[in-house]
Short mmCIF file of N, CA, C and O in Angstrom, two decimals:
data_model
loop_
_atom_site.label_atom_id
_atom_site.label_comp_id
_atom_site.label_asym_id
_atom_site.label_seq_id
_atom_site.Cartn_x
_atom_site.Cartn_y
_atom_site.Cartn_z
N MET N 1 -17.78 -6.38 -23.29
CA MET N 1 -17.36 -5.05 -22.36
C MET N 1 -15.99 -4.95 -23.29
O MET N 1 -15.05 -5.56 -23.56
N PHE N 2 -15.71 -3.46 -23.60
CA PHE N 2 -14.29 -3.35 -23.99
C PHE N 2 -13.20 -3.15 -23.22
O PHE N 2 -13.07 -2.68 -22.23
N SER N 3 -12.18 -3.91 -23.74
CA SER N 3 -10.86 -4.29 -23.13
C SER N 3 -9.76 -3.71 -23.65
O SER N 3 -8.97 -4.47 -24.83
N PRO N 4 -9.48 -2.58 -23.84
CA PRO N 4 -8.09 -1.74 -24.61
C PRO N 4 -7.00 -2.56 -24.24
O PRO N 4 -6.85 -2.71 -23.10
N SER N 5 -6.21 -2.83 -25.23
CA SER N 5 -4.71 -3.45 -24.73
C SER N 5 -3.72 -2.03 -24.35
O SER N 5 -4.30 -0.77 -24.87
N ARG N 6 -2.69 -2.65 -24.16
CA ARG N 6 -1.73 -1.40 -23.74
C ARG N 6 -1.54 -0.40 -24.84
O ARG N 6 -1.70 0.67 -24.62
N ASP N 7 -1.26 -1.32 -25.96
CA ASP N 7 -0.91 -0.31 -27.02
C ASP N 7 -2.28 0.42 -27.46
O ASP N 7 -1.68 1.66 -28.08
N ASP N 8 -3.27 -0.18 -27.22
CA ASP N 8 -4.68 0.49 -27.66
C ASP N 8 -4.81 1.99 -26.90
O ASP N 8 -4.74 3.22 -27.39
N VAL N 9 -4.39 1.78 -25.78
CA VAL N 9 -4.41 2.74 -24.83
C VAL N 9 -3.66 4.16 -25.09
O VAL N 9 -3.71 5.32 -25.17
N ARG N 10 -2.59 3.59 -25.39
CA ARG N 10 -1.26 4.63 -25.84
C ARG N 10 -1.60 5.21 -27.06
O ARG N 10 -1.30 6.44 -27.09
N LEU N 11 -1.88 4.56 -28.18
CA LEU N 11 -2.46 5.04 -29.45
C LEU N 11 -3.36 6.44 -29.21
O LEU N 11 -3.58 6.97 -29.68
N PHE N 12 -4.54 5.81 -28.40
CA PHE N 12 -5.60 6.42 -28.48
C PHE N 12 -5.24 8.02 -27.58
O PHE N 12 -5.68 9.09 -28.14
N PHE N 13 -4.41 8.11 -26.87
CA PHE N 13 -4.10 9.08 -26.25
C PHE N 13 -3.12 10.16 -26.86
O PHE N 13 -2.95 11.30 -27.36
N CYS N 14 -2.26 9.30 -27.68
CA CYS N 14 -1.37 10.05 -28.73
C CYS N 14 -2.13 10.56 -30.12
O CYS N 14 -1.83 11.51 -30.58
N THR N 15 -3.16 9.74 -30.46
CA THR N 15 -4.03 10.38 -31.52
C THR N 15 -4.67 11.58 -30.76
O THR N 15 -5.10 12.65 -31.71
N THR N 16 -5.45 11.19 -29.66
CA THR N 16 -5.81 12.33 -29.08
C THR N 16 -5.12 13.79 -29.04
O THR N 16 -5.51 14.96 -29.52
N TYR N 17 -3.86 13.64 -28.65
CA TYR N 17 -2.91 14.48 -28.57
C TYR N 17 -2.65 15.42 -29.90
O TYR N 17 -2.54 16.67 -30.05
N ARG N 18 -2.50 14.57 -30.79
CA ARG N 18 -2.44 14.83 -32.39
C ARG N 18 -3.67 15.67 -32.69
O ARG N 18 -3.06 16.73 -33.31
N LYS N 19 -4.52 15.13 -32.46
CA LYS N 19 -5.89 15.76 -33.18
C LYS N 19 -6.16 17.51 -32.50
O LYS N 19 -6.35 18.30 -32.62
N LEU N 20 -5.58 17.19 -31.04
CA LEU N 20 -5.93 18.49 -30.20
C LEU N 20 -4.67 19.34 -30.77
O LEU N 20 -5.06 20.74 -31.08
N HIS N 21 -3.49 18.98 -30.77
CA HIS N 21 -2.56 20.02 -31.29
C HIS N 21 -2.77 20.34 -32.73
O HIS N 21 -2.48 21.36 -33.19
N GLU N 22 -3.28 19.61 -33.66
CA GLU N 22 -3.63 20.12 -34.85
C GLU N 22 -5.09 20.83 -35.33
O GLU N 22 -5.32 20.92 -36.36
N ARG N 23 -5.60 20.86 -34.12
CA ARG N 23 -6.92 21.20 -33.95
C ARG N 23 -8.03 20.80 -34.83
O ARG N 23 -8.86 21.36 -35.38
N LEU N 24 -8.10 19.17 -34.85
CA LEU N 24 -9.08 18.49 -35.56
C LEU N 24 -10.43 18.34 -34.78
O LEU N 24 -10.05 18.24 -33.49
N PRO N 25 -11.33 17.89 -35.14
CA PRO N 25 -12.27 17.34 -34.38
C PRO N 25 -12.16 16.37 -33.58
O PRO N 25 -11.60 15.47 -33.86
N LEU N 26 -12.68 16.58 -32.26
CA LEU N 26 -12.43 15.36 -31.39
C LEU N 26 -13.87 14.41 -31.30
O LEU N 26 -14.98 15.09 -31.30
N ASP N 27 -13.67 13.24 -30.97
CA ASP N 27 -14.73 12.34 -30.69
C ASP N 27 -15.14 11.74 -29.55
O ASP N 27 -13.92 11.21 -29.03
N GLY N 28 -16.04 11.39 -28.81
CA GLY N 28 -16.33 10.92 -27.78
C GLY N 28 -15.39 11.01 -26.48
O GLY N 28 -15.33 12.12 -26.29
N ALA N 29 -14.85 10.04 -26.22
CA ALA N 29 -13.69 10.00 -25.22
C ALA N 29 -12.61 11.14 -25.34
O ALA N 29 -12.24 11.42 -24.22
N GLU N 30 -12.38 11.25 -26.63
CA GLU N 30 -11.18 12.31 -26.89
C GLU N 30 -11.56 13.52 -26.53
O GLU N 30 -10.44 14.13 -25.95
N VAL N 31 -12.39 14.01 -26.21
CA VAL N 31 -13.03 15.36 -25.47
C VAL N 31 -12.44 15.51 -24.05
O VAL N 31 -12.09 16.33 -23.71
N LEU N 32 -13.06 14.39 -23.24
CA LEU N 32 -12.61 14.32 -22.02
C LEU N 32 -10.68 13.92 -21.90
O LEU N 32 -10.23 14.85 -21.29
N ALA N 33 -10.66 13.28 -22.95
CA ALA N 33 -8.81 12.73 -22.85
C ALA N 33 -7.92 14.49 -23.12
O ALA N 33 -7.14 14.34 -22.71
N ALA N 34 -8.65 15.38 -24.10
CA ALA N 34 -7.88 16.44 -24.27
C ALA N 34 -8.01 17.00 -23.32
O ALA N 34 -6.45 17.91 -22.93
N THR N 35 -8.88 17.32 -22.36
CA THR N 35 -8.79 18.13 -21.11
C THR N 35 -7.60 17.63 -20.04
O THR N 35 -6.81 18.22 -19.68
N VAL N 36 -7.85 16.52 -20.30
CA VAL N 36 -6.41 15.72 -19.21
C VAL N 36 -5.07 15.96 -19.73
O VAL N 36 -4.39 16.13 -19.14
N ILE N 37 -5.15 15.71 -20.92
CA ILE N 37 -3.85 15.80 -21.85
C ILE N 37 -3.29 17.44 -21.69
O ILE N 37 -2.20 17.49 -21.14
N GLU N 38 -4.00 18.27 -21.79
CA GLU N 38 -3.85 19.45 -21.43
C GLU N 38 -3.50 20.10 -20.01
O GLU N 38 -2.80 20.98 -19.75
N GLN N 39 -3.93 19.10 -18.98
CA GLN N 39 -3.52 19.61 -17.78
C GLN N 39 -2.08 18.85 -17.31
O GLN N 39 -1.50 18.85 -16.40
N HIS N 40 -1.43 18.38 -18.53
CA HIS N 40 -0.47 17.59 -18.34
C HIS N 40 0.91 17.51 -19.34
O HIS N 40 1.12 16.91 -20.06
N PRO N 41 1.25 19.06 -19.55
CA PRO N 41 2.37 19.64 -20.47
C PRO N 41 3.34 18.83 -20.32
O PRO N 41 4.18 18.65 -21.28
N GLU N 42 3.90 18.20 -19.39
CA GLU N 42 4.83 17.37 -19.03
C GLU N 42 4.97 16.05 -19.79
O GLU N 42 5.89 15.39 -20.03
N LEU N 43 3.85 15.61 -20.30
CA LEU N 43 3.77 14.56 -21.19
C LEU N 43 3.55 14.80 -22.71
O LEU N 43 3.40 13.99 -23.62
N HIS N 44 3.32 16.04 -22.84
CA HIS N 44 2.99 16.44 -24.58
C HIS N 44 4.23 15.77 -25.55
O HIS N 44 3.82 15.22 -26.45
N ALA N 45 5.68 15.83 -25.11
CA ALA N 45 6.77 15.20 -25.78
C ALA N 45 6.45 13.77 -26.07
O ALA N 45 6.53 13.52 -27.25
N LEU N 46 6.20 13.07 -24.98
CA LEU N 46 5.86 11.50 -25.33
C LEU N 46 4.63 11.66 -26.15
O LEU N 46 4.87 10.70 -26.79
N LEU N 47 3.92 11.93 -26.05
CA LEU N 47 2.28 11.87 -26.70
C LEU N 47 2.49 12.27 -28.20
O LEU N 47 1.98 11.66 -29.07
N ALA N 48 3.62 13.51 -28.33
CA ALA N 48 3.81 13.59 -29.74
C ALA N 48 4.50 12.82 -30.50
O ALA N 48 4.54 12.56 -31.76
N ASP N 49 5.07 11.82 -29.84
CA ASP N 49 6.07 10.91 -30.48
C ASP N 49 5.32 9.42 -30.30
O ASP N 49 5.73 8.84 -29.18
N ARG N 50 4.55 8.98 -31.11
CA ARG N 50 3.71 7.80 -31.17
C ARG N 50 4.33 6.78 -31.05
O ARG N 50 4.63 5.53 -29.94
N GLU N 51 5.88 6.48 -31.81
CA GLU N 51 6.43 5.41 -31.67
C GLU N 51 7.33 5.39 -30.06
O GLU N 51 7.56 4.50 -29.69
N ALA N 52 7.62 6.33 -29.66
CA ALA N 52 8.12 6.34 -28.31
C ALA N 52 7.14 6.10 -27.62
O ALA N 52 7.98 5.49 -26.56
N ALA N 53 6.04 6.60 -27.44
CA ALA N 53 5.05 6.20 -26.54
C ALA N 53 4.80 4.73 -26.30
O ALA N 53 4.49 4.30 -25.35
N GLN N 54 5.02 4.13 -27.49
CA GLN N 54 4.73 2.75 -27.66
C GLN N 54 5.53 1.93 -27.07
O GLN N 54 5.83 0.91 -26.43
N GLN N 55 7.10 2.25 -27.37
CA GLN N 55 8.03 1.73 -26.48
C GLN N 55 8.40 2.24 -25.04
O GLN N 55 9.30 1.48 -24.62
N ALA N 56 7.86 3.12 -24.68
CA ALA N 56 8.41 3.88 -23.43
C ALA N 56 7.96 2.66 -22.34
O ALA N 56 6.79 1.91 -22.26
N ASP N 57 8.93 2.67 -21.33
CA ASP N 57 8.93 1.66 -20.23
C ASP N 57 7.66 2.26 -19.34
O ASP N 57 7.77 3.14 -18.91
N ALA N 58 6.79 1.47 -18.96
CA ALA N 58 5.74 2.05 -18.13
C ALA N 58 6.56 2.20 -16.59
O ALA N 58 5.60 3.28 -16.03
N GLY N 59 7.32 1.79 -16.26
CA GLY N 59 8.06 2.15 -14.59
C GLY N 59 6.91 2.04 -13.77
O GLY N 59 6.15 1.17 -13.80
N THR N 60 7.14 2.74 -12.60
CA THR N 60 6.42 2.43 -11.64
C THR N 60 5.67 3.90 -11.13
O THR N 60 6.23 4.98 -11.24
N GLY N 61 4.90 3.78 -10.12
CA GLY N 61 4.04 4.82 -9.47
C GLY N 61 3.58 6.05 -10.50
O GLY N 61 3.08 5.83 -11.44
N ALA N 62 4.35 7.21 -10.06
CA ALA N 62 3.85 8.46 -10.96
C ALA N 62 4.52 8.32 -12.85
O ALA N 62 4.38 8.93 -13.29
N ALA N 63 5.72 7.59 -12.55
CA ALA N 63 6.29 7.20 -13.77
C ALA N 63 5.38 6.50 -15.00
O ALA N 63 5.71 5.88 -15.97
N GLN N 64 3.97 6.01 -14.55
CA GLN N 64 3.21 5.63 -15.50
C GLN N 64 2.53 6.62 -16.23
O GLN N 64 1.27 6.60 -15.59
N PRO N 65 2.94 7.17 -17.10
CA PRO N 65 2.34 8.23 -17.65
C PRO N 65 0.81 7.95 -18.33
O PRO N 65 -0.57 8.50 -17.92
N PHE N 66 0.60 6.85 -18.94
CA PHE N 66 -0.74 6.19 -19.65
C PHE N 66 -1.54 5.67 -18.53
O PHE N 66 -2.68 5.95 -18.86
N LEU N 67 -1.10 5.01 -17.24
CA LEU N 67 -2.03 4.66 -16.24
C LEU N 67 -2.73 6.01 -15.87
O LEU N 67 -3.85 6.00 -15.28
N HIS N 68 -1.41 6.95 -15.36
CA HIS N 68 -1.77 8.46 -14.77
C HIS N 68 -3.13 9.02 -15.53
O HIS N 68 -4.18 9.54 -15.03
N LEU N 69 -2.97 9.11 -17.16
CA LEU N 69 -4.01 9.63 -17.97
C LEU N 69 -5.47 8.68 -17.83
O LEU N 69 -6.23 9.57 -17.78
N SER N 70 -4.99 7.67 -17.78
CA SER N 70 -6.24 6.81 -17.81
C SER N 70 -7.11 6.67 -16.77
O SER N 70 -8.23 6.80 -16.73
N LEU N 71 -6.41 6.98 -15.47
CA LEU N 71 -7.09 7.23 -14.26
C LEU N 71 -7.89 8.63 -13.98
O LEU N 71 -9.12 8.90 -13.72
N HIS N 72 -7.19 9.67 -14.76
CA HIS N 72 -7.81 11.22 -14.83
C HIS N 72 -9.31 10.72 -15.66
O HIS N 72 -10.13 11.37 -15.22
N LEU N 73 -8.94 9.88 -16.70
CA LEU N 73 -10.02 9.71 -17.64
C LEU N 73 -11.03 9.36 -16.97
O LEU N 73 -12.34 9.56 -16.96
N ALA N 74 -10.83 8.04 -16.50
CA ALA N 74 -11.97 7.55 -15.51
C ALA N 74 -12.37 8.48 -14.53
O ALA N 74 -13.90 8.37 -14.39
N ILE N 75 -11.98 9.18 -13.56
CA ILE N 75 -12.66 10.24 -12.95
C ILE N 75 -13.44 11.09 -13.56
O ILE N 75 -14.38 11.65 -13.15
N ALA N 76 -13.04 11.62 -14.73
CA ALA N 76 -13.66 12.68 -15.36
C ALA N 76 -14.90 12.01 -15.98
O ALA N 76 -15.93 12.32 -16.21
N GLU N 77 -15.04 10.81 -16.07
CA GLU N 77 -16.06 9.98 -16.82
C GLU N 77 -17.02 9.81 -15.77
O GLU N 77 -18.11 10.19 -15.64
N GLN N 78 -16.54 9.48 -14.32
CA GLN N 78 -17.52 9.17 -13.35
C GLN N 78 -18.12 10.35 -12.76
O GLN N 78 -19.35 10.70 -12.45
N LEU N 79 -17.35 11.67 -12.88
CA LEU N 79 -17.93 13.32 -12.63
C LEU N 79 -18.87 13.34 -13.42
O LEU N 79 -20.07 14.24 -13.06
N SER N 80 -18.85 13.12 -14.70
CA SER N 80 -19.88 13.56 -15.77
C SER N 80 -21.31 12.66 -15.51
O SER N 80 -22.10 13.41 -15.79
N ILE N 81 -20.95 11.90 -14.90
CA ILE N 81 -22.55 11.13 -14.88
C ILE N 81 -22.62 10.77 -13.32
O ILE N 81 -23.59 10.47 -12.91
N ASP N 82 -21.83 11.58 -12.47
CA ASP N 82 -22.28 11.19 -11.03
C ASP N 82 -22.30 10.02 -10.40
O ASP N 82 -23.33 9.32 -9.82
N GLN N 83 -21.26 8.99 -10.87
CA GLN N 83 -21.39 7.57 -10.91
C GLN N 83 -19.99 7.47 -10.08
O GLN N 83 -18.99 7.48 -10.98
N PRO N 84 -19.85 7.06 -9.01
CA PRO N 84 -20.67 6.42 -8.24
C PRO N 84 -21.43 7.57 -7.58
O PRO N 84 -21.25 8.51 -7.57
N PRO N 85 -22.79 7.37 -7.42
CA PRO N 85 -23.65 8.68 -6.86
C PRO N 85 -23.03 9.31 -5.58
O PRO N 85 -22.64 8.67 -4.81
N GLY N 86 -23.05 10.71 -5.92
CA GLY N 86 -22.21 11.54 -4.66
C GLY N 86 -20.72 11.91 -5.23
O GLY N 86 -20.46 12.83 -4.43
N ILE N 87 -20.19 11.37 -5.98
CA ILE N 87 -18.60 11.56 -6.56
C ILE N 87 -18.65 13.20 -6.63
O ILE N 87 -17.66 14.09 -6.38
N ARG N 88 -19.77 13.63 -7.32
CA ARG N 88 -19.56 14.90 -7.83
C ARG N 88 -19.54 15.61 -6.88
O ARG N 88 -18.73 17.09 -6.73
N ALA N 89 -20.51 15.92 -5.97
CA ALA N 89 -20.39 16.20 -4.47
C ALA N 89 -19.35 16.33 -3.67
O ALA N 89 -18.59 17.39 -3.08
N LEU N 90 -18.64 15.23 -3.74
CA LEU N 90 -17.48 15.10 -2.99
C LEU N 90 -16.11 15.69 -3.72
O LEU N 90 -15.63 16.70 -3.01
N HIS N 91 -16.24 15.69 -5.00
CA HIS N 91 -15.49 16.47 -5.81
C HIS N 91 -15.51 17.81 -5.70
O HIS N 91 -14.31 18.85 -5.29
N GLY N 92 -16.65 18.57 -5.28
CA GLY N 92 -17.09 20.11 -5.56
C GLY N 92 -16.31 20.40 -3.74
O GLY N 92 -16.10 20.94 -3.54
N LYS N 93 -16.75 19.30 -2.98
CA LYS N 93 -16.18 19.43 -1.53
C LYS N 93 -14.57 19.97 -1.42
O LYS N 93 -14.04 20.76 -0.84
N LEU N 94 -14.09 19.26 -2.17
CA LEU N 94 -12.41 18.99 -2.37
C LEU N 94 -12.11 20.27 -3.14
O LEU N 94 -11.13 20.79 -2.81
N CYS N 95 -12.76 20.42 -4.19
CA CYS N 95 -12.33 21.63 -5.02
C CYS N 95 -12.65 23.00 -4.35
O CYS N 95 -11.88 24.08 -4.25
N ALA N 96 -13.46 22.87 -3.15
CA ALA N 96 -13.34 24.24 -2.15
C ALA N 96 -12.33 24.29 -1.64
O ALA N 96 -11.89 25.65 -0.87
N ARG N 97 -11.46 23.51 -1.35
CA ARG N 97 -9.91 23.62 -0.62
C ARG N 97 -8.87 23.43 -1.52
O ARG N 97 -7.84 23.99 -1.03
N LEU N 98 -9.23 22.68 -2.72
CA LEU N 98 -7.96 22.73 -3.52
C LEU N 98 -8.28 23.01 -4.97
O LEU N 98 -9.45 23.10 -5.34
N ASP N 99 -7.36 23.23 -5.70
CA ASP N 99 -7.54 23.38 -7.19
C ASP N 99 -8.30 21.93 -7.68
O ASP N 99 -7.98 21.19 -7.35
N ALA N 100 -9.03 22.17 -8.91
CA ALA N 100 -9.55 21.05 -9.35
C ALA N 100 -8.79 19.74 -9.83
O ALA N 100 -8.99 18.89 -9.47
N HIS N 101 -7.63 20.20 -10.61
CA HIS N 101 -6.56 19.13 -10.82
C HIS N 101 -5.83 18.25 -9.57
O HIS N 101 -6.10 17.14 -9.58
N ASP N 102 -5.71 18.83 -8.40
CA ASP N 102 -5.32 18.48 -7.09
C ASP N 102 -6.63 17.70 -6.48
O ASP N 102 -6.52 16.60 -5.96
N ALA N 103 -7.87 18.30 -6.69
CA ALA N 103 -9.25 17.43 -6.16
C ALA N 103 -9.03 16.09 -6.94
O ALA N 103 -9.43 15.00 -6.40
N GLU N 104 -8.91 16.27 -8.38
CA GLU N 104 -8.72 14.94 -9.23
C GLU N 104 -7.80 13.78 -8.83
O GLU N 104 -8.20 12.69 -8.45
N HIS N 105 -6.50 14.41 -8.33
CA HIS N 105 -5.89 13.77 -7.79
C HIS N 105 -6.05 12.86 -6.54
O HIS N 105 -5.57 11.57 -6.26
N ARG N 106 -6.58 13.58 -5.78
CA ARG N 106 -7.36 13.06 -4.55
C ARG N 106 -8.29 11.51 -4.93
O ARG N 106 -8.32 10.68 -4.28
N LEU N 107 -9.04 12.21 -5.90
CA LEU N 107 -10.16 11.01 -6.13
C LEU N 107 -9.60 9.74 -7.14
O LEU N 107 -9.88 8.38 -6.82
N ILE N 108 -8.52 10.11 -7.61
CA ILE N 108 -7.49 9.30 -8.35
C ILE N 108 -7.02 8.42 -7.15
O ILE N 108 -6.74 6.96 -7.26
N ASP N 109 -6.05 8.81 -6.31
CA ASP N 109 -5.47 8.12 -5.29
C ASP N 109 -7.00 6.98 -4.78
O ASP N 109 -6.34 5.89 -4.44
N CYS N 110 -7.93 7.28 -4.28
CA CYS N 110 -8.89 6.48 -4.02
C CYS N 110 -9.35 5.35 -5.01
O CYS N 110 -9.50 4.16 -4.68
N LEU N 111 -9.51 5.68 -6.25
CA LEU N 111 -9.82 4.74 -7.56
C LEU N 111 -8.78 3.64 -7.46
O LEU N 111 -8.80 2.76 -7.75
N ALA N 112 -7.34 4.12 -7.48
CA ALA N 112 -6.47 3.33 -7.48
C ALA N 112 -5.98 2.46 -6.32
O ALA N 112 -5.90 1.03 -6.69
N GLU N 113 -6.36 2.97 -5.02
CA GLU N 113 -6.26 1.96 -4.19
C GLU N 113 -7.62 0.70 -4.06
O GLU N 113 -7.39 -0.18 -3.66
N THR N 114 -8.74 1.28 -4.62
CA THR N 114 -9.63 0.37 -4.79
C THR N 114 -9.44 -0.58 -5.94
O THR N 114 -9.87 -1.91 -5.38
N ILE N 115 -8.83 -0.28 -6.74
CA ILE N 115 -8.37 -1.09 -7.83
C ILE N 115 -7.31 -1.95 -7.49
O ILE N 115 -7.20 -3.23 -7.62
N TRP N 116 -6.41 -1.70 -6.74
CA TRP N 116 -5.33 -2.45 -6.39
C TRP N 116 -5.73 -3.22 -5.29
O TRP N 116 -5.39 -4.52 -5.50
N GLN N 117 -6.96 -3.25 -4.58
CA GLN N 117 -7.24 -3.97 -3.53
C GLN N 117 -7.82 -4.90 -4.19
O GLN N 117 -7.81 -6.28 -3.92
N ALA N 118 -8.88 -4.57 -5.21
CA ALA N 118 -9.61 -5.97 -5.96
C ALA N 118 -8.40 -6.78 -6.45
O ALA N 118 -8.78 -8.00 -6.66
N GLN N 119 -7.48 -6.08 -7.36
CA GLN N 119 -6.42 -7.17 -7.87
C GLN N 119 -5.97 -8.12 -6.78
O GLN N 119 -5.70 -9.15 -7.15
N ARG N 120 -5.51 -7.52 -5.81
CA ARG N 120 -4.75 -8.08 -4.54
C ARG N 120 -5.62 -9.37 -4.15
O ARG N 120 -5.07 -10.29 -3.88
N ASP N 121 -6.93 -9.00 -3.88
CA ASP N 121 -7.88 -10.01 -3.42
C ASP N 121 -8.35 -11.07 -4.44
O ASP N 121 -9.03 -11.92 -4.57
N GLY N 122 -8.26 -10.42 -5.73
CA GLY N 122 -8.85 -11.34 -6.90
C GLY N 122 -10.59 -11.19 -7.14
O GLY N 122 -10.99 -12.12 -7.25
N THR N 123 -10.55 -9.98 -6.76
CA THR N 123 -12.12 -9.72 -6.66
C THR N 123 -12.41 -8.75 -7.74
O THR N 123 -11.51 -7.98 -8.03
N ALA N 124 -14.13 -8.49 -7.68
CA ALA N 124 -14.40 -7.13 -8.10
C ALA N 124 -14.16 -6.10 -7.49
O ALA N 124 -14.05 -6.13 -6.50
N PRO N 125 -13.94 -4.92 -8.03
CA PRO N 125 -13.75 -3.16 -7.13
C PRO N 125 -15.21 -3.24 -6.33
O PRO N 125 -16.09 -3.58 -6.63
N ASP N 126 -14.82 -3.10 -4.94
CA ASP N 126 -15.73 -2.98 -4.13
C ASP N 126 -16.45 -1.28 -4.14
O ASP N 126 -15.63 -0.64 -3.55
N GLY N 127 -17.47 -1.31 -4.59
CA GLY N 127 -17.93 0.25 -4.58
C GLY N 127 -18.18 1.02 -3.49
O GLY N 127 -18.02 2.05 -3.11
N GLU N 128 -18.67 0.22 -2.42
CA GLU N 128 -18.71 0.58 -1.05
C GLU N 128 -17.51 1.14 -0.35
O GLU N 128 -17.48 2.30 -0.05
N ALA N 129 -16.57 0.40 -0.54
CA ALA N 129 -15.23 0.61 -0.08
C ALA N 129 -14.52 2.14 -0.98
O ALA N 129 -14.02 2.99 -0.36
N TYR N 130 -14.97 2.11 -2.32
CA TYR N 130 -14.33 3.27 -2.99
C TYR N 130 -15.02 4.42 -2.46
O TYR N 130 -14.42 5.30 -2.17
N LEU N 131 -16.61 4.44 -2.00
CA LEU N 131 -17.12 5.28 -1.77
C LEU N 131 -16.92 6.18 -0.68
O LEU N 131 -16.54 7.12 0.06
N GLU N 132 -16.58 4.98 0.32
CA GLU N 132 -15.86 5.27 1.75
C GLU N 132 -14.52 5.95 1.89
O GLU N 132 -14.48 7.14 2.43
N ARG N 133 -13.88 5.57 0.65
CA ARG N 133 -12.37 6.17 0.43
C ARG N 133 -12.84 7.54 0.03
O ARG N 133 -11.88 8.33 0.26
N LEU N 134 -13.52 7.74 -0.99
CA LEU N 134 -13.88 8.96 -1.48
C LEU N 134 -14.52 9.93 -0.33
O LEU N 134 -13.87 11.09 -0.32
N ARG N 135 -15.11 9.96 0.63
CA ARG N 135 -15.65 10.37 1.81
C ARG N 135 -14.66 10.85 2.48
O ARG N 135 -14.48 11.93 2.96
N ARG N 136 -13.66 9.89 3.02
CA ARG N 136 -12.75 10.06 3.77
C ARG N 136 -11.85 11.07 3.09
O ARG N 136 -11.27 12.09 3.91
N SER N 137 -11.51 10.85 2.10
CA SER N 137 -10.57 12.01 1.25
C SER N 137 -11.22 13.44 1.10
O SER N 137 -10.21 14.35 1.40
N ALA N 138 -12.40 13.23 1.17
CA ALA N 138 -13.29 14.84 0.99
C ALA N 138 -13.30 15.27 2.33
O ALA N 138 -13.08 16.63 2.42
N SER N 139 -13.08 14.61 3.34
CA SER N 139 -13.18 15.16 4.62
C SER N 139 -11.58 15.33 5.14
O SER N 139 -11.60 16.14 6.36
N ALA N 140 -10.93 14.92 4.70
CA ALA N 140 -9.58 15.19 5.45
C ALA N 140 -8.96 16.41 5.18
O ALA N 140 -9.36 17.19 4.51
#
């Protein structure tokens, strides 16, 4: 399994931003990442400065820009293949009430909680608990 380092993740997003900005061809996951990057103009200055991005303190919560972008990318990948099954329909249900970006944030909250729970318990992420969180979020 591919397990990128903190620096790898930051370099990936900075490189994708540079290619997007310079209108260079994007490869693989860069296509999804470019969409996520475009949705977050508040991060463009950070992404434009690779050295600053590598040195940036992660902070906490919303101040973790690379975690936030990575969670968006994870959701985009899940939506593209409807995995877990039904996530695409739940996203559609959220989009009926919210704009697509806000709907993704709802899904991100569910994913982040699932990951946090697994880390806290020292277990693998619970797919059923994740789906239940997604369902509750889509119904709220």
